[in-house]
Coordinates of C-alpha atoms in Angstrom, one line a residue:
Chain A
M1 CA -125.9 -114.9 30.4
A2 CA -122.9 -117.0 30.8
G3 CA -125.0 -119.8 32.1
K4 CA -127.6 -121.5 30.0
G5 CA -131.1 -120.1 30.3
G6 CA -134.0 -122.3 31.6
A7 CA -133.4 -125.8 32.6
T8 CA -129.8 -126.9 33.3
P9 CA -128.7 -129.4 30.6
A10 CA -127.9 -132.9 31.7
T11 CA -124.2 -133.2 32.2
Y12 CA -121.9 -136.0 33.3
S13 CA -118.3 -136.3 34.5
P14 CA -115.9 -138.0 32.1
S15 CA -114.9 -141.2 33.6
P16 CA -111.5 -143.0 33.1
T17 CA -111.1 -145.2 30.1
T18 CA -110.2 -148.3 32.1
N19 CA -113.2 -150.6 32.2
R20 CA -112.1 -152.6 35.2
K21 CA -114.9 -152.9 37.7
K22 CA -114.5 -151.1 41.0
K23 CA -114.2 -154.2 43.2
P24 CA -113.6 -153.5 46.8
P25 CA -110.0 -154.3 47.7
I26 CA -109.8 -157.8 49.1
F27 CA -107.8 -157.8 52.3
K28 CA -104.5 -159.8 52.0
E29 CA -101.6 -160.1 54.2
D30 CA -99.3 -158.2 51.9
W31 CA -101.9 -155.5 51.3
V32 CA -100.7 -151.9 51.5
R33 CA -103.1 -149.0 52.1
P34 CA -103.5 -146.7 49.1
D35 CA -101.7 -143.9 50.7
G36 CA -98.9 -146.0 52.2
R37 CA -100.0 -145.7 55.9
G38 CA -99.8 -148.5 58.5
F39 CA -103.1 -150.1 59.5
H40 CA -103.1 -148.3 62.8
Q41 CA -101.8 -145.0 61.7
C42 CA -103.9 -141.9 61.3
R43 CA -103.5 -139.3 58.6
P44 CA -101.6 -136.1 59.4
A45 CA -103.8 -133.7 61.3
F46 CA -103.6 -129.9 61.0
F47 CA -105.8 -127.5 63.0
R48 CA -106.0 -123.7 63.0
T49 CA -108.4 -121.5 65.0
G50 CA -109.7 -118.1 64.0
A51 CA -110.4 -119.1 60.4
V52 CA -113.5 -117.0 60.1
N53 CA -113.3 -113.4 61.5
A54 CA -117.1 -112.8 61.4
A55 CA -117.8 -115.7 63.8
S56 CA -117.5 -115.8 67.6
G57 CA -115.2 -118.8 67.3
S58 CA -114.0 -120.8 64.3
A59 CA -111.6 -123.5 63.3
Y60 CA -110.1 -125.1 60.2
A61 CA -109.0 -128.7 60.1
E62 CA -107.2 -130.9 57.6
F63 CA -106.9 -134.7 57.8
G64 CA -105.0 -135.6 54.7
N65 CA -107.3 -134.4 51.9
T66 CA -110.4 -134.0 54.1
K67 CA -110.8 -130.2 54.8
V68 CA -113.4 -128.8 57.1
I69 CA -114.2 -125.3 58.4
V70 CA -116.5 -124.7 61.4
S71 CA -118.0 -121.5 62.7
V72 CA -119.6 -120.9 66.1
F73 CA -122.0 -118.1 66.7
G74 CA -123.4 -117.1 70.1
P75 CA -124.4 -117.6 72.7
R76 CA -127.2 -115.5 71.2
E77 CA -130.9 -114.9 71.5
S78 CA -133.0 -117.9 70.7
K79 CA -135.8 -117.6 68.2
K80 CA -139.1 -116.3 69.5
A81 CA -140.9 -119.5 68.7
M82 CA -138.8 -121.5 71.0
M83 CA -140.1 -122.1 74.5
Y84 CA -138.3 -121.0 77.6
S85 CA -135.3 -123.1 78.7
D86 CA -133.3 -123.1 81.9
I87 CA -130.3 -124.4 80.0
G88 CA -128.8 -123.3 76.8
R89 CA -129.5 -124.7 73.4
L90 CA -127.1 -126.2 70.9
N91 CA -127.9 -126.0 67.2
C92 CA -125.8 -127.8 64.6
N93 CA -125.6 -127.8 60.9
V94 CA -123.3 -129.7 58.6
S95 CA -123.1 -129.0 54.9
F96 CA -120.9 -130.0 52.0
T97 CA -119.6 -127.8 49.1
T98 CA -120.7 -129.0 45.7
F99 CA -117.1 -129.7 44.8
A100 CA -116.3 -131.6 48.0
T101 CA -116.7 -135.0 46.3
P102 CA -115.0 -136.3 43.2
I103 CA -118.4 -136.3 41.4
R104 CA -119.9 -132.8 41.7
G105 CA -122.9 -132.4 44.0
Q106 CA -122.9 -135.8 45.5
G107 CA -122.0 -134.9 49.1
S108 CA -125.2 -133.1 50.1
D109 CA -127.3 -136.0 51.4
H110 CA -125.7 -136.6 54.8
K111 CA -128.7 -135.3 56.7
E112 CA -127.9 -137.5 59.7
Y113 CA -124.6 -135.7 60.3
C114 CA -126.3 -132.7 61.9
A115 CA -127.9 -134.9 64.6
M116 CA -124.8 -136.9 65.1
L117 CA -122.7 -133.7 65.6
H118 CA -125.2 -132.4 68.0
K119 CA -125.2 -135.5 70.1
A120 CA -121.4 -135.6 70.1
L121 CA -121.0 -132.1 71.4
E122 CA -124.0 -131.9 73.7
G123 CA -122.5 -134.1 76.4
A124 CA -119.3 -132.0 76.5
I125 CA -120.7 -128.5 76.7
I126 CA -121.8 -127.0 80.0
L127 CA -125.2 -125.8 78.8
E128 CA -126.1 -124.3 82.2
T129 CA -123.7 -121.5 81.7
F130 CA -125.8 -119.8 79.0
P131 CA -129.5 -120.2 79.9
K132 CA -132.2 -119.1 77.5
T133 CA -129.7 -118.6 74.6
T134 CA -128.6 -120.6 71.7
V135 CA -125.1 -121.6 70.4
D136 CA -125.0 -122.2 66.7
V137 CA -122.4 -124.5 65.2
F138 CA -122.1 -124.5 61.5
A139 CA -119.7 -126.8 59.6
L140 CA -118.8 -126.8 56.0
V141 CA -116.8 -129.7 54.4
L142 CA -114.6 -128.1 51.8
E143 CA -113.1 -131.4 50.6
S144 CA -114.4 -134.9 51.4
S145 CA -111.8 -137.7 51.4
G146 CA -113.1 -140.2 53.9
S147 CA -113.8 -140.0 57.7
D148 CA -115.5 -136.7 57.3
L149 CA -117.7 -136.7 60.4
P150 CA -114.9 -137.4 62.9
V151 CA -113.0 -134.4 61.4
V152 CA -116.1 -132.2 61.7
I153 CA -116.6 -133.1 65.3
S154 CA -113.0 -132.5 66.3
C155 CA -112.9 -129.2 64.4
A156 CA -116.2 -128.2 66.0
S157 CA -114.9 -128.7 69.5
L158 CA -111.9 -126.5 68.7
A159 CA -114.2 -123.8 67.3
L160 CA -116.3 -123.9 70.5
A161 CA -113.1 -123.5 72.6
D162 CA -112.1 -120.6 70.3
A163 CA -115.5 -119.0 71.0
G164 CA -115.0 -119.3 74.8
I165 CA -117.9 -121.7 75.3
M166 CA -117.4 -123.6 78.6
M167 CA -116.8 -127.3 78.1
Y168 CA -115.9 -130.2 80.3
D169 CA -113.1 -131.2 78.0
I170 CA -112.0 -131.1 74.4
V171 CA -114.0 -133.5 72.2
A172 CA -111.9 -135.7 69.8
S173 CA -113.2 -138.2 67.3
V174 CA -111.7 -141.0 65.2
S175 CA -113.2 -143.9 63.2
V176 CA -112.0 -147.3 62.1
S177 CA -113.1 -149.6 59.3
C178 CA -113.4 -153.3 59.4
F179 CA -112.2 -155.5 56.6
N180 CA -113.1 -159.1 57.3
K181 CA -111.2 -159.5 60.6
N182 CA -108.8 -156.7 60.2
L183 CA -109.1 -153.1 61.4
V184 CA -107.9 -150.0 59.6
I185 CA -107.9 -146.7 61.4
D186 CA -109.0 -143.3 59.9
P187 CA -110.1 -144.7 56.6
I188 CA -109.9 -142.7 53.4
L189 CA -112.7 -142.6 50.8
E190 CA -111.5 -145.6 48.8
E191 CA -111.3 -147.7 52.0
E192 CA -114.7 -146.6 53.2
I193 CA -116.3 -147.8 50.0
G194 CA -115.2 -151.3 50.4
Q195 CA -115.5 -151.7 54.2
D196 CA -117.5 -154.4 55.9
G197 CA -118.3 -152.2 58.9
S198 CA -117.2 -149.1 60.7
L199 CA -116.9 -147.8 64.2
M200 CA -116.7 -144.2 65.3
I201 CA -115.9 -143.0 68.7
T202 CA -116.2 -139.5 70.1
C203 CA -114.7 -139.0 73.5
M204 CA -113.4 -136.6 76.1
P205 CA -109.9 -138.0 76.5
S206 CA -108.9 -136.3 79.8
R207 CA -112.1 -137.6 81.5
Y208 CA -112.0 -140.9 79.6
E209 CA -115.7 -140.6 78.8
I210 CA -117.4 -141.4 75.5
T211 CA -120.0 -138.9 74.2
Q212 CA -120.9 -140.9 71.1
L213 CA -120.3 -144.4 69.8
T214 CA -121.5 -145.4 66.3
V215 CA -121.2 -149.0 65.0
T216 CA -122.3 -150.1 61.5
G217 CA -122.1 -153.5 59.9
E218 CA -121.3 -156.8 61.7
W219 CA -118.9 -156.8 64.6
S220 CA -118.0 -159.4 67.1
T221 CA -117.6 -158.3 70.8
T222 CA -113.9 -158.8 70.8
K223 CA -113.5 -156.8 67.6
I224 CA -115.6 -154.0 69.0
N225 CA -113.4 -153.9 72.1
E226 CA -110.2 -153.9 70.0
G227 CA -111.6 -151.1 67.7
M228 CA -112.7 -149.0 70.7
Q229 CA -109.2 -149.3 72.3
L230 CA -107.6 -148.3 69.0
C231 CA -109.9 -145.3 68.7
L232 CA -109.4 -144.2 72.3
D233 CA -105.6 -144.2 71.9
A234 CA -105.8 -142.3 68.7
C235 CA -108.2 -139.8 70.3
A236 CA -105.8 -139.1 73.2
K237 CA -103.0 -138.3 70.7
L238 CA -105.4 -136.2 68.7
A239 CA -106.4 -134.2 71.8
K240 CA -102.8 -133.4 72.4
I241 CA -102.5 -131.9 68.9
M242 CA -105.7 -129.9 69.5
R243 CA -104.5 -128.6 72.9
S244 CA -101.2 -127.5 71.5
C245 CA -103.1 -125.6 68.7
L246 CA -105.1 -123.7 71.4
K247 CA -102.0 -123.1 73.4
E248 CA -100.3 -121.6 70.4
V249 CA -103.1 -119.1 69.9
A250 CA -103.2 -118.2 73.6
S251 CA -99.4 -117.6 73.8
D252 CA -99.5 -115.6 70.6
S253 CA -102.2 -113.3 72.0
Q254 CA -100.2 -112.8 75.2
E255 CA -97.2 -111.5 73.3
Chain B
M1 CA -98.5 -95.5 90.5
G2 CA -99.4 -98.0 87.8
L3 CA -102.9 -98.8 89.0
P4 CA -104.7 -95.5 88.3
N5 CA -103.2 -95.3 84.8
V6 CA -104.3 -98.9 84.0
S7 CA -107.9 -98.2 85.1
E8 CA -107.9 -95.0 83.2
D9 CA -106.7 -96.7 80.0
L10 CA -109.3 -99.4 80.4
S11 CA -112.2 -97.0 80.9
S12 CA -111.1 -95.0 77.9
E13 CA -111.2 -98.1 75.7
M14 CA -114.6 -99.0 77.1
E15 CA -115.9 -95.5 76.3
V16 CA -114.6 -95.6 72.7
D17 CA -116.2 -99.0 72.2
A18 CA -119.5 -97.8 73.7
F19 CA -119.4 -94.8 71.5
R20 CA -118.8 -97.0 68.5
R21 CA -121.7 -99.3 69.3
L22 CA -124.2 -96.6 70.3
F23 CA -123.5 -93.9 67.7
P24 CA -121.8 -95.8 64.8
L25 CA -122.5 -93.2 62.2
R26 CA -121.1 -90.4 64.3
Y27 CA -118.1 -92.5 65.2
F28 CA -117.3 -93.0 61.5
E29 CA -118.0 -89.4 60.6
R30 CA -115.5 -88.3 63.3
H31 CA -112.9 -90.4 61.5
L32 CA -113.9 -89.3 58.0
A33 CA -113.4 -85.6 59.1
E34 CA -109.8 -86.6 59.6
S35 CA -109.6 -88.4 56.3
I36 CA -109.1 -91.8 57.9
R37 CA -111.1 -94.9 58.7
P38 CA -111.5 -96.8 61.9
D39 CA -109.1 -99.5 60.7
G40 CA -106.5 -96.9 59.9
R41 CA -106.8 -96.9 56.1
P42 CA -107.0 -93.8 54.0
L43 CA -110.3 -93.3 52.2
G44 CA -109.2 -94.5 48.8
K45 CA -107.2 -97.5 49.8
A46 CA -108.3 -101.1 49.5
R47 CA -107.5 -103.8 52.0
E48 CA -104.6 -106.2 51.8
T49 CA -105.3 -108.8 49.1
S50 CA -103.9 -112.3 48.6
I51 CA -104.5 -115.0 46.0
F52 CA -103.8 -118.7 46.5
L53 CA -104.3 -121.0 43.4
G54 CA -105.0 -124.7 43.6
A55 CA -106.7 -124.6 47.0
V56 CA -109.0 -127.6 46.1
A57 CA -107.1 -130.6 44.9
S58 CA -110.0 -132.5 43.5
A59 CA -111.2 -129.6 41.3
N60 CA -110.0 -128.8 37.8
G61 CA -109.3 -125.2 38.8
S62 CA -109.5 -123.4 42.1
A63 CA -108.5 -120.3 43.9
L64 CA -108.7 -118.8 47.4
V65 CA -108.9 -115.1 47.6
K66 CA -108.7 -112.9 50.7
I67 CA -109.4 -109.2 50.7
G68 CA -108.9 -108.1 54.3
S69 CA -111.0 -110.7 56.2
T70 CA -113.3 -111.4 53.3
T71 CA -112.5 -114.9 52.1
I72 CA -113.8 -116.5 48.9
L73 CA -113.1 -120.0 47.7
T74 CA -113.9 -120.9 44.1
A75 CA -113.6 -124.3 42.5
I76 CA -114.3 -125.3 38.9
K77 CA -115.6 -128.8 37.9
M78 CA -115.7 -129.6 34.2
E79 CA -118.5 -131.9 33.0
V80 CA -119.6 -132.9 29.6
M81 CA -122.9 -131.9 28.1
T82 CA -124.7 -132.0 24.7
P83 CA -124.6 -128.5 23.2
S84 CA -127.9 -126.8 22.2
L85 CA -129.1 -126.7 18.7
E86 CA -128.8 -122.9 18.5
S87 CA -125.1 -123.0 19.4
P88 CA -123.6 -126.5 18.6
D89 CA -120.1 -125.2 18.8
E90 CA -120.2 -123.7 22.3
G91 CA -119.9 -124.8 25.8
C92 CA -121.4 -123.3 28.9
L93 CA -120.4 -121.5 32.2
A94 CA -122.6 -122.0 35.2
I95 CA -121.7 -119.6 38.0
D96 CA -123.2 -120.0 41.4
F97 CA -122.3 -117.9 44.5
H98 CA -123.0 -119.6 47.9
M99 CA -123.1 -118.1 51.3
P100 CA -123.0 -120.9 53.8
P101 CA -124.0 -120.1 57.4
I102 CA -120.3 -120.3 58.5
C103 CA -119.5 -117.0 56.9
S104 CA -121.7 -114.5 58.8
P105 CA -123.9 -114.3 61.8
I106 CA -126.8 -113.1 59.6
V107 CA -126.9 -116.2 57.3
R108 CA -129.0 -119.1 58.5
P109 CA -129.0 -122.7 57.3
G110 CA -131.8 -123.7 54.9
R111 CA -132.9 -120.7 52.9
P112 CA -130.1 -119.0 50.9
A113 CA -129.0 -115.6 51.9
E114 CA -130.5 -112.6 50.2
A115 CA -127.2 -111.4 48.8
S116 CA -126.4 -114.8 47.2
P117 CA -128.5 -114.5 44.0
V118 CA -127.6 -110.9 43.6
V119 CA -123.9 -111.6 43.5
S120 CA -124.5 -114.7 41.3
K121 CA -126.3 -112.6 38.7
Q122 CA -123.7 -109.8 38.9
L123 CA -120.9 -112.3 38.3
S124 CA -122.7 -114.0 35.4
D125 CA -123.4 -110.7 33.7
T126 CA -119.9 -109.4 34.3
I127 CA -118.1 -112.4 32.9
S128 CA -120.4 -112.7 29.9
S129 CA -120.3 -109.0 29.2
S130 CA -116.5 -108.8 29.4
K131 CA -116.2 -111.6 26.8
M132 CA -113.2 -112.9 28.8
I133 CA -114.0 -116.5 27.8
D134 CA -114.7 -117.6 24.2
L135 CA -117.3 -120.3 24.7
K136 CA -116.2 -122.0 21.4
E137 CA -113.0 -123.0 23.2
L138 CA -115.2 -125.2 25.4
S139 CA -116.4 -127.3 22.4
L140 CA -115.2 -130.8 22.0
V141 CA -117.2 -132.4 19.2
S142 CA -119.4 -130.1 17.2
G143 CA -123.1 -130.8 18.0
K144 CA -122.3 -133.8 20.2
A145 CA -120.1 -132.9 23.2
A146 CA -119.0 -129.7 24.9
W147 CA -117.7 -128.7 28.3
M148 CA -119.9 -127.4 31.0
A149 CA -117.8 -125.5 33.5
Y150 CA -119.4 -125.3 37.0
L151 CA -118.0 -122.4 38.9
D152 CA -119.0 -122.8 42.6
I153 CA -118.0 -119.8 44.6
Y154 CA -118.2 -120.1 48.4
C155 CA -117.9 -117.2 50.8
L156 CA -116.0 -118.4 53.9
D157 CA -115.9 -115.1 55.7
A158 CA -118.1 -112.2 54.9
D159 CA -116.5 -108.9 55.8
G160 CA -117.7 -106.5 53.0
A161 CA -117.1 -106.1 49.3
L162 CA -118.1 -109.7 48.5
F163 CA -118.6 -109.1 44.8
D164 CA -115.1 -107.8 44.4
A165 CA -113.5 -110.8 46.1
A166 CA -115.8 -113.2 44.3
L167 CA -115.0 -111.8 40.9
L168 CA -111.3 -111.9 41.6
S169 CA -111.6 -115.5 42.8
A170 CA -113.6 -116.6 39.8
V171 CA -111.0 -114.9 37.4
A172 CA -108.1 -116.5 39.3
S173 CA -109.6 -120.0 39.2
L174 CA -110.3 -119.7 35.5
S175 CA -106.7 -118.7 34.9
H176 CA -105.7 -121.8 37.0
L177 CA -108.1 -124.1 35.2
Q178 CA -106.6 -127.3 33.7
I179 CA -109.0 -129.0 31.2
P180 CA -108.6 -132.8 31.3
V181 CA -107.7 -134.7 28.2
V182 CA -110.7 -136.7 26.9
A183 CA -111.5 -139.0 24.1
M184 CA -114.7 -140.3 22.5
N185 CA -115.4 -144.0 22.9
D186 CA -117.4 -146.4 20.7
D187 CA -120.7 -145.5 22.4
G188 CA -120.2 -141.8 21.6
K189 CA -119.5 -141.0 25.2
I190 CA -116.6 -138.8 26.4
V191 CA -114.1 -140.6 28.6
L192 CA -111.0 -139.5 30.4
V193 CA -107.7 -140.5 28.8
S194 CA -105.4 -141.5 31.7
E195 CA -101.7 -141.2 31.1
E196 CA -101.1 -144.7 32.5
D197 CA -102.7 -146.2 29.5
G198 CA -100.5 -144.2 27.1
Q199 CA -99.2 -147.3 25.4
K200 CA -102.6 -149.0 25.0
R201 CA -104.2 -145.8 23.8
E202 CA -107.3 -147.0 21.8
Q203 CA -109.0 -143.7 21.3
E204 CA -107.4 -140.5 20.0
P205 CA -107.8 -137.5 22.3
V206 CA -110.2 -134.9 20.9
N207 CA -108.7 -132.0 22.8
K208 CA -105.0 -132.7 23.0
E209 CA -104.1 -129.1 22.3
K210 CA -106.7 -127.2 24.3
R211 CA -105.8 -127.6 27.9
K212 CA -105.9 -124.0 29.0
L213 CA -108.5 -121.4 28.4
T214 CA -107.5 -118.1 26.7
L215 CA -108.5 -115.2 28.9
R216 CA -108.9 -112.2 26.8
S217 CA -109.7 -109.0 28.7
I218 CA -109.9 -109.7 32.4
P219 CA -112.5 -107.8 34.5
F220 CA -111.7 -106.5 37.9
S221 CA -114.0 -104.6 40.2
L222 CA -114.0 -102.1 43.1
T223 CA -116.9 -101.3 45.4
C224 CA -117.0 -97.8 46.9
I225 CA -119.3 -96.2 49.4
L226 CA -120.6 -92.6 48.8
H227 CA -121.3 -90.7 52.0
K228 CA -121.9 -87.0 51.9
N229 CA -118.8 -85.7 50.2
Y230 CA -116.7 -88.7 50.9
I231 CA -115.8 -91.8 48.8
L232 CA -114.6 -94.9 50.7
A233 CA -113.0 -97.7 48.6
D234 CA -113.4 -101.3 49.5
P235 CA -115.7 -101.1 52.5
T236 CA -115.9 -103.6 55.4
A237 CA -119.1 -105.2 56.5
E238 CA -119.5 -102.7 59.3
E239 CA -119.0 -99.7 56.9
E240 CA -121.5 -101.3 54.5
S241 CA -124.2 -101.7 57.1
I242 CA -123.8 -98.1 58.4
M243 CA -123.6 -96.2 55.1
E244 CA -126.1 -97.0 52.5
T245 CA -124.9 -95.8 49.1
H246 CA -122.7 -98.4 47.3
V247 CA -121.3 -98.1 43.8
T248 CA -119.5 -101.0 42.1
V249 CA -117.4 -100.3 39.0
V250 CA -116.0 -103.1 36.9
L251 CA -113.2 -102.3 34.4
D252 CA -111.2 -104.8 32.3
T253 CA -107.5 -104.7 31.7
S254 CA -107.9 -102.6 28.6
G255 CA -109.6 -99.9 30.6
Q256 CA -113.1 -100.5 29.2
L257 CA -116.1 -100.2 31.5
I258 CA -117.9 -103.5 31.9
S259 CA -120.4 -102.8 34.6
L260 CA -121.7 -100.0 36.8
Y261 CA -123.9 -101.1 39.7
K262 CA -125.5 -98.7 42.1
P263 CA -128.4 -100.3 44.1
G264 CA -130.2 -97.2 45.5
G265 CA -129.0 -95.2 48.5
P266 CA -129.6 -91.6 49.5
V267 CA -126.5 -90.0 47.9
L268 CA -126.9 -88.9 44.3
A269 CA -124.5 -90.3 41.8
Y270 CA -123.1 -87.2 40.2
T271 CA -120.8 -87.4 37.2
S272 CA -117.8 -86.3 39.3
A273 CA -118.4 -89.0 41.9
I274 CA -118.7 -91.7 39.3
Q275 CA -115.5 -90.4 37.6
D276 CA -113.7 -90.6 41.0
C277 CA -114.9 -94.1 41.6
A278 CA -113.8 -95.1 38.1
A279 CA -110.3 -93.5 38.7
L280 CA -110.0 -95.5 42.0
T281 CA -111.0 -98.7 40.1
R282 CA -108.5 -98.1 37.4
Q283 CA -105.8 -97.9 40.0
R284 CA -107.1 -101.0 41.6
V285 CA -107.2 -103.0 38.3
K286 CA -103.4 -102.5 37.9
E287 CA -102.8 -103.7 41.4
L288 CA -105.0 -106.8 41.0
K289 CA -103.5 -107.6 37.6
S290 CA -100.0 -107.7 39.1
F291 CA -101.3 -109.9 42.0
L292 CA -102.8 -112.3 39.6
D293 CA -99.8 -112.5 37.3
K294 CA -97.6 -113.1 40.4
A295 CA -99.8 -115.9 41.6
N296 CA -99.9 -117.5 38.1
S297 CA -96.1 -117.3 37.7
A298 CA -95.7 -118.8 41.2
M299 CA -97.8 -121.7 40.1
E300 CA -95.7 -122.2 36.9
V301 CA -92.6 -122.4 39.0
E302 CA -94.1 -125.3 41.1

């Protein structure tokens, strides 16, 4: 056996030599973000549909170093144990690869992401169009580099569109981090670690409706409003990118 | 007139699709009689293969392999462990094959797929049998510290011949592996030596020379389906589900047989059939070797 028999020995990742403590970055006027972005600038977004051939619909998304792949199966027969339902069911699952985080195996305890993804998509899908059946949405985070859940939600809505599930609108999601009194949009992992609070918005940009709003930490009302506006503007831009991705696929198939 | 032709073409397509769904075995046998497969391949030809190294930036080594639609992503993380008393000069390889629910309609979240542990075991046995890796190269300080290489192999799209793609992906990621430079600090713990602190280097690196693993004989595999008198190389998921007799042959680059795996099935494995499978595999090994060399040389250019 290449692997060690019996119990796995205790291992640890070699850490850097520098003994400086990992203090969260104190926000200063001349502070620059680690990747050189402006405070209100998102990471470059890349989307591609049809990433998994075996699925009814699928999509792959990259936001900087955050990489996500989502598959949609169905509408298909619900499990026998489930009771009759006039409307369709939505089933979501989010998991991380063991190598997604810098330290191996640390990314697997985001149990709440499944429920949050479900709530985010439920409001946008027309469930009446597939009664008695279930649509399964499975997401896998290949690399985690901050703001994972918004990327998963945006990618999942693209995968649903690829599968031909009827929706009111595309769902786009963006988050901001709060440092003292300053807002930073689309935070990366280093920024998320030291944040005072975060705000995530999932919305349908064309209808200007929010399907999910999550706030953590302490926020004043004016700051929440400012953060929301920031996110909504970013979601509108993101939705344009997503629509152009779908249009590309449609025009390709026509040729 | 255009209209009747259009409707005729459409109804013909529907009939073919219905025949395929209702009588899949007969559909395939009609193709086999003409020495061709439904996707247009000859019987002994494998699907298009591509290798992409360095797909995961945060891992020490990684590779993305596509054979047809089957997509496998492998990433290697190096961690430090205390070697066992029986072998104080050796490190370890831990190989795990994962089938997340995104890759196939059959896989459900929660319990692992049935095929996962089978492929994991096959991979572990193949890599240890081939002696591709000398575990002594993974040693850092005798009896105190050694590398544990975690190979996590993820199937992103399951369309048949998973083991072939997984083995190729594991081999490619091991060839891409870059071992970090480490040193032992005063507490006896292994720490990373960052290049920024080059001038203030307090500890001497213990593995300055060994940054790449030496891959000796590299194993490659080919799965074939035996059906009546036919041998089909590199099956798709549909072919695998319809025809039951699979044979997987693993050869290394020196032509030595590493593994032969035949999990049941109604067709008997006569010597002539096994020899034909081995011949197809030998041909495939040459192909894959050139693909891997091409991918590695492309990485060196970058």
